[in-house]
Amino acid sequence: MAPPSILRDTEDGSESDMGENYADINWEGLSFSLTQTDYMHVMKCTKGEKFSQGSLIRYGNIEISPAAGIINYGQGIFEGLKAYRTEDGRILLFRPEENALRMKMGADRLCMPSPSVEQFVDAVKQTVLANKRWVPPPGKGTLYLRPLLMGTGAALGLAPSPEYTFLIYCSPVGKYHEGGRLNLKVEDKFHRSIAGSGGTGGIKSVTNYAPIYTAVTEAKANGFSDVLFLDSATGKNIEEATACNIFVVKENDIFTPAIDGSILPGVTRKSIIDIAIDLGYKVIERSISVEEMMSADEVFCTGTAVVVTSVASVTYKETRAEYKTGAETLSQKLQGILVGIQTGCIEDKKSWTVQVD
Ligand SMILES: *Cc1c(COP(=O)(O)O)cnc(C)c1O
């Protein structure tokens, strides 16, 4: 990677450029895709040391050794979180310390040093401020932040990389799934992760994602929005979709698979559980069989990217189950409260939001 140079001001001049002005793009047409922004945050450290001072540099390609650990052996993890613009002009992050802690967990698992929670949150804030004009107007979308932690030092042998890079880039995004309702296919051939705590399903390891492209590509070609994975030990219990956790509603109870090492512990999952409990619902974390899910009243997915999205149908082999969707559902109610807190419309009694400026 090229040595980072510190460029804190926009090239064409003043701070005011990054002030109230918006970038010149069509804010009505945002989807979940990459839009290049102005700056990214980069911080490096050598093996055995701690991360120290990072810097903002112009967004662009990075230079990396062909022998880097991330490229050769997949020594890398990522995070995903969003910045929300409020009606009264503030910018909020949602529980960024949770992402920092999860990154630390992943780093420990993959033998990498990680930034401290404070360094992580500070770097996220700096990235948002430097790209302020890319934070969509309220109601039009959010600024998605993608922190990466990767082995970037060169080494030929199979061993932890001699150097690490923490990088954050960002992109304004809209809805993850157009249409807002999911038709899931239960995947009965490929698994996302190894059952139990021996695998890496519980961390956002870069190595967990490309192996599921086959399943997702096939499901999408057949008209499904996403796949739902089963546990690799028995093939009987549901785990999660490609990038979101799953909840099942039956009568007045809410069920979601327990965190056991193979499921990604979502920040949205955790927040939705708390919100539901506050509303007086019983939330049960345990194994859920496919059969149980097929007979549920309502099913929904949670994640930073999908927020809370209703599942309209689940197809398992030849059987298709349909669920309640629309305004009267519990998922709509939970989504309303979550988004209300995230965007500053509902009072944040739990101190989940962090103001950026
Ligand atoms: C990121 C991710 C989630 C959702 O986590 P959040 O913290 O809610 O964004 C769920 N499952 C998988 C596999 C993920 O990668």
XYZ file of C-alpha atoms and ligand atoms in Angstrom:
372
model
C 0.000 0.000 0.000
C 1.249 3.502 -0.790
C 2.316 5.461 2.290
C -0.731 7.374 3.500
C -0.501 11.117 3.081
C -2.706 13.221 5.272
C -5.201 15.200 3.236
C -7.751 16.695 5.525
C -9.151 19.405 3.270
C -10.844 18.977 -0.047
C -8.558 19.788 -2.936
C -10.717 22.552 -4.280
C -10.665 24.434 -1.077
C -12.493 24.979 2.081
C -14.094 23.132 4.940
C -17.439 24.514 3.798
C -17.350 22.004 0.956
C -17.817 19.299 3.552
C -20.374 21.375 5.418
C -24.059 21.513 4.666
C -23.651 20.779 0.980
C -24.602 17.469 -0.516
C -22.679 15.577 -3.151
C -24.084 15.985 -6.634
C -25.810 12.636 -7.138
C -29.422 11.523 -7.520
C -30.477 10.918 -3.921
C -33.800 9.452 -5.058
C -32.279 6.469 -6.782
C -30.024 4.919 -4.146
C -29.641 1.159 -4.057
C -27.224 -0.997 -2.094
C -24.257 -0.525 -4.410
C -20.876 1.177 -4.332
C -20.647 4.921 -4.865
C -17.131 6.273 -4.476
C -16.745 8.951 -1.817
C -13.943 11.415 -1.019
C -11.868 9.877 1.761
C -10.984 6.651 3.479
C -9.295 6.052 6.798
C -6.096 3.989 7.006
C -4.155 2.803 10.041
C -1.322 0.284 10.064
C 0.566 -1.764 12.574
C 3.299 -4.351 12.576
C 2.898 -7.753 14.177
C 3.360 -7.666 17.929
C 2.687 -3.931 18.183
C -0.450 -1.872 18.714
C -2.290 0.304 16.236
C -1.430 3.954 16.711
C -2.174 7.039 14.634
C -4.334 6.556 11.540
C -5.009 9.081 8.816
C -7.550 10.093 6.221
C -6.447 9.755 2.640
C -8.191 10.240 -0.670
C -10.473 7.349 -1.569
C -8.795 5.150 -4.146
C -7.039 1.917 -4.955
C -4.554 0.554 -2.469
C -1.232 -1.035 -3.265
C -0.604 -4.408 -1.711
C 2.108 -7.057 -1.839
C 1.175 -10.138 -3.858
C 2.367 -12.090 -0.814
C -0.009 -10.316 1.587
C -1.780 -12.531 4.121
C -5.222 -11.320 3.115
C -4.748 -12.304 -0.530
C -2.998 -15.614 -0.004
C -4.579 -17.016 3.136
C -7.714 -14.973 3.771
C -6.439 -13.310 6.923
C -9.066 -10.623 7.057
C -12.335 -9.548 8.626
C -14.819 -6.822 7.875
C -17.525 -4.869 9.616
C -20.591 -2.979 8.442
C -22.390 -0.086 10.085
C -24.308 2.985 9.027
C -24.417 6.730 9.640
C -27.900 8.261 9.725
C -28.819 11.894 9.072
C -31.555 13.156 11.384
C -34.347 15.580 10.464
C -32.687 18.264 12.593
C -29.364 17.925 10.775
C -27.305 15.759 13.125
C -25.471 12.615 12.069
C -25.777 9.502 14.238
C -24.030 6.145 14.422
C -25.804 3.129 15.867
C -23.913 1.171 18.547
C -20.488 1.449 16.850
C -18.749 -0.005 19.948
C -20.552 -3.279 19.213
C -18.913 -3.428 15.795
C -15.551 -2.589 17.372
C -15.922 -5.436 19.892
C -16.992 -7.886 17.213
C -14.001 -6.906 15.104
C -11.780 -7.567 18.103
C -13.337 -11.025 18.540
C -12.700 -11.801 14.892
C -9.159 -10.446 15.075
C -8.369 -12.695 18.050
C -9.712 -15.704 16.164
C -7.585 -14.925 13.084
C -4.404 -13.997 14.996
C -4.536 -10.328 14.146
C -4.008 -7.234 16.293
C -7.092 -5.009 16.362
C -7.717 -1.320 16.988
C -9.116 -0.470 20.423
C -12.829 0.270 20.702
C -11.965 3.952 21.050
C -9.682 3.921 17.994
C -12.345 2.112 15.976
C -15.162 4.502 16.903
C -12.950 7.536 16.422
C -11.864 6.340 12.973
C -15.504 5.744 12.000
C -16.428 9.264 13.114
C -13.515 10.787 11.182
C -14.515 8.859 8.064
C -18.107 10.082 8.317
C -17.074 13.708 8.862
C -14.635 13.672 5.944
C -17.408 12.279 3.725
C -20.241 14.284 5.242
C -21.620 15.413 1.883
C -22.215 11.731 1.051
C -24.514 11.084 4.029
C -27.930 10.924 2.322
C -30.718 13.336 3.292
C -33.153 11.917 5.886
C -35.426 9.293 4.392
C -33.297 8.821 1.256
C -30.769 6.336 2.601
C -27.728 6.045 4.847
C -23.951 6.166 4.646
C -22.751 2.575 4.880
C -19.312 2.225 6.480
C -17.101 -0.730 5.761
C -14.208 -1.211 8.198
C -11.651 -3.817 7.117
C -8.877 -5.432 9.110
C -6.388 -7.403 7.062
C -2.962 -8.946 6.996
C -1.105 -6.803 4.451
C 2.493 -7.774 5.201
C 4.322 -10.068 2.793
C 5.117 -13.650 3.824
C 5.348 -16.818 1.787
C 4.787 -19.392 4.497
C 1.538 -20.163 6.256
C 1.763 -17.850 9.261
C 0.193 -14.663 10.605
C 1.108 -11.667 8.473
C 3.998 -9.415 9.616
C 1.908 -6.266 9.034
C -1.763 -5.274 9.372
C -3.967 -2.586 7.895
C -7.203 -1.239 9.321
C -9.118 0.635 6.643
C -12.564 2.224 6.517
C -14.291 3.219 3.316
C -17.901 4.191 2.868
C -20.710 4.516 0.359
C -24.175 6.066 0.406
C -26.739 3.264 0.140
C -30.460 2.692 -0.200
C -32.477 -0.479 0.282
C -30.648 -3.812 0.289
C -33.577 -5.738 -1.182
C -35.787 -3.909 -3.658
C -39.420 -4.642 -2.931
C -38.716 -5.120 0.736
C -40.065 -8.652 1.105
C -38.005 -11.784 1.000
C -38.702 -15.112 -0.628
C -36.180 -17.461 0.904
C -34.983 -20.834 -0.245
C -33.764 -23.271 2.386
C -30.345 -24.424 1.211
C -30.008 -28.170 1.678
C -26.681 -28.782 -0.050
C -24.229 -26.062 1.007
C -23.523 -24.891 4.530
C -22.426 -21.416 5.564
C -20.339 -22.451 8.531
C -19.205 -25.333 10.686
C -21.478 -26.262 13.569
C -20.486 -25.215 17.064
C -17.662 -23.023 18.213
C -14.854 -24.719 16.281
C -15.457 -22.838 13.054
C -15.565 -19.184 12.049
C -19.300 -18.653 11.475
C -19.463 -16.336 14.468
C -17.065 -13.764 13.041
C -17.174 -11.641 9.904
C -14.212 -13.433 8.366
C -13.797 -12.623 4.672
C -13.439 -16.353 4.090
C -17.096 -16.989 4.993
C -18.672 -15.239 2.046
C -17.376 -16.337 -1.366
C -18.151 -20.013 -0.559
C -21.880 -19.199 -0.457
C -21.994 -17.491 -3.861
C -22.874 -20.776 -5.577
C -25.961 -21.288 -3.436
C -27.114 -17.669 -3.642
C -26.534 -17.375 -7.380
C -28.589 -20.486 -8.038
C -31.384 -19.384 -5.711
C -31.539 -15.938 -7.341
C -31.651 -17.510 -10.797
C -34.744 -19.360 -9.576
C -36.455 -16.190 -8.398
C -35.579 -16.290 -4.688
C -34.244 -13.269 -2.850
C -31.813 -15.125 -0.606
C -31.009 -18.501 0.899
C -31.496 -19.723 4.430
C -28.764 -21.991 5.732
C -29.167 -25.052 7.941
C -26.788 -26.173 10.665
C -24.008 -28.370 9.345
C -24.242 -30.960 12.142
C -27.818 -32.159 11.614
C -29.097 -30.250 8.572
C -32.374 -29.831 10.452
C -32.188 -26.454 12.157
C -32.231 -23.019 10.586
C -29.252 -20.739 11.135
C -29.379 -17.515 9.131
C -29.420 -16.056 5.629
C -26.326 -14.869 3.731
C -25.894 -11.600 5.621
C -28.766 -11.390 8.076
C -30.165 -13.160 11.123
C -33.620 -14.723 11.205
C -36.591 -14.492 13.573
C -39.744 -16.614 13.672
C -43.015 -15.446 15.252
C -45.577 -17.929 16.493
C -48.653 -16.647 18.264
C -47.227 -14.130 20.716
C -43.723 -15.524 21.035
C -40.595 -14.664 19.097
C -37.940 -17.275 18.370
C -34.449 -16.898 16.946
C -31.571 -19.379 16.676
C -29.218 -19.152 19.667
C -25.694 -17.799 19.163
C -23.531 -20.902 19.298
C -20.435 -20.025 17.272
C -21.824 -20.838 13.844
C -24.209 -17.871 13.603
C -23.051 -14.291 13.241
C -24.021 -12.340 16.372
C -25.770 -9.416 14.703
C -25.969 -6.016 16.343
C -29.422 -5.616 14.802
C -30.461 -9.037 16.150
C -29.392 -8.068 19.649
C -31.154 -4.689 19.426
C -34.391 -6.193 18.091
C -34.406 -8.719 20.950
C -34.130 -5.853 23.458
C -36.841 -3.807 21.761
C -39.198 -6.812 21.639
C -38.621 -7.604 25.322
C -39.335 -3.958 26.186
C -42.628 -4.268 24.310
C -43.508 -7.230 26.512
C -42.808 -10.070 24.098
C -41.151 -13.271 25.109
C -38.019 -13.870 23.015
C -36.696 -17.417 23.002
C -33.179 -18.146 21.732
C -32.838 -21.827 20.886
C -32.611 -24.299 17.987
C -35.464 -23.954 15.492
C -36.231 -26.780 13.087
C -37.257 -26.133 9.488
C -40.655 -27.718 10.227
C -41.220 -25.325 13.088
C -40.409 -22.381 10.881
C -42.693 -23.620 8.108
C -45.667 -23.497 10.501
C -44.883 -20.030 11.931
C -47.150 -16.979 11.571
C -44.455 -14.519 10.662
C -40.761 -14.639 9.743
C -38.343 -11.732 9.391
C -34.637 -11.042 8.908
C -32.416 -8.510 10.660
C -29.084 -6.924 9.765
C -27.435 -3.550 9.286
C -27.904 -3.812 5.528
C -31.471 -5.264 5.487
C -32.573 -3.513 8.731
C -35.737 -5.545 9.512
C -37.228 -7.194 6.443
C -40.348 -9.375 6.303
C -40.110 -12.831 4.823
C -43.083 -13.496 2.536
C -42.269 -17.131 1.841
C -39.839 -19.934 2.606
C -39.354 -22.856 0.230
C -37.899 -26.101 1.522
C -37.450 -28.814 -1.100
C -40.943 -28.955 -2.681
C -42.848 -27.205 0.082
C -43.545 -23.487 0.186
C -44.786 -21.738 3.334
C -46.227 -18.231 3.232
C -46.249 -15.710 6.032
C -48.014 -12.590 7.109
C -46.436 -9.374 5.762
C -47.463 -5.726 5.663
C -48.448 -2.981 8.059
C -49.953 -5.113 10.804
C -46.947 -7.356 11.349
C -44.678 -7.439 14.356
C -41.638 -6.983 12.107
C -43.052 -3.648 10.865
C -43.611 -2.530 14.412
C -40.085 -3.505 15.483
C -38.593 -1.928 12.388
C -40.421 1.333 13.070
C -38.974 1.547 16.564
C -35.442 0.557 15.519
C -35.295 3.023 12.623
C -36.909 5.671 14.831
C -34.072 5.346 17.327
C -31.394 5.168 14.617
C -32.624 8.336 12.905
C -33.272 10.311 16.076
C -37.088 10.338 15.727
C -37.660 8.209 18.840
C -35.960 9.039 22.119
C -32.866 6.877 22.589
C -33.305 5.709 26.175
C -30.596 3.064 25.902
C -27.803 5.350 24.674
C -27.433 3.312 21.529
C -26.761 6.234 19.224
C -23.527 8.179 19.027
C -23.506 11.641 17.530
C -20.734 12.201 15.020
C -20.028 15.917 15.233
C -23.191 -8.927 9.201
C -24.001 -10.153 9.231
C -25.221 -10.225 9.943
C -25.886 -9.018 10.559
O -25.166 -8.394 11.559
P -25.509 -6.901 11.982
O -24.542 -6.585 13.046
O -26.912 -6.878 12.459
O -25.333 -6.071 10.762
C -25.857 -11.443 10.018
N -25.354 -12.534 9.414
C -24.203 -12.509 8.721
C -23.700 -13.752 8.110
C -23.488 -11.321 8.614
O -22.361 -11.293 7.891
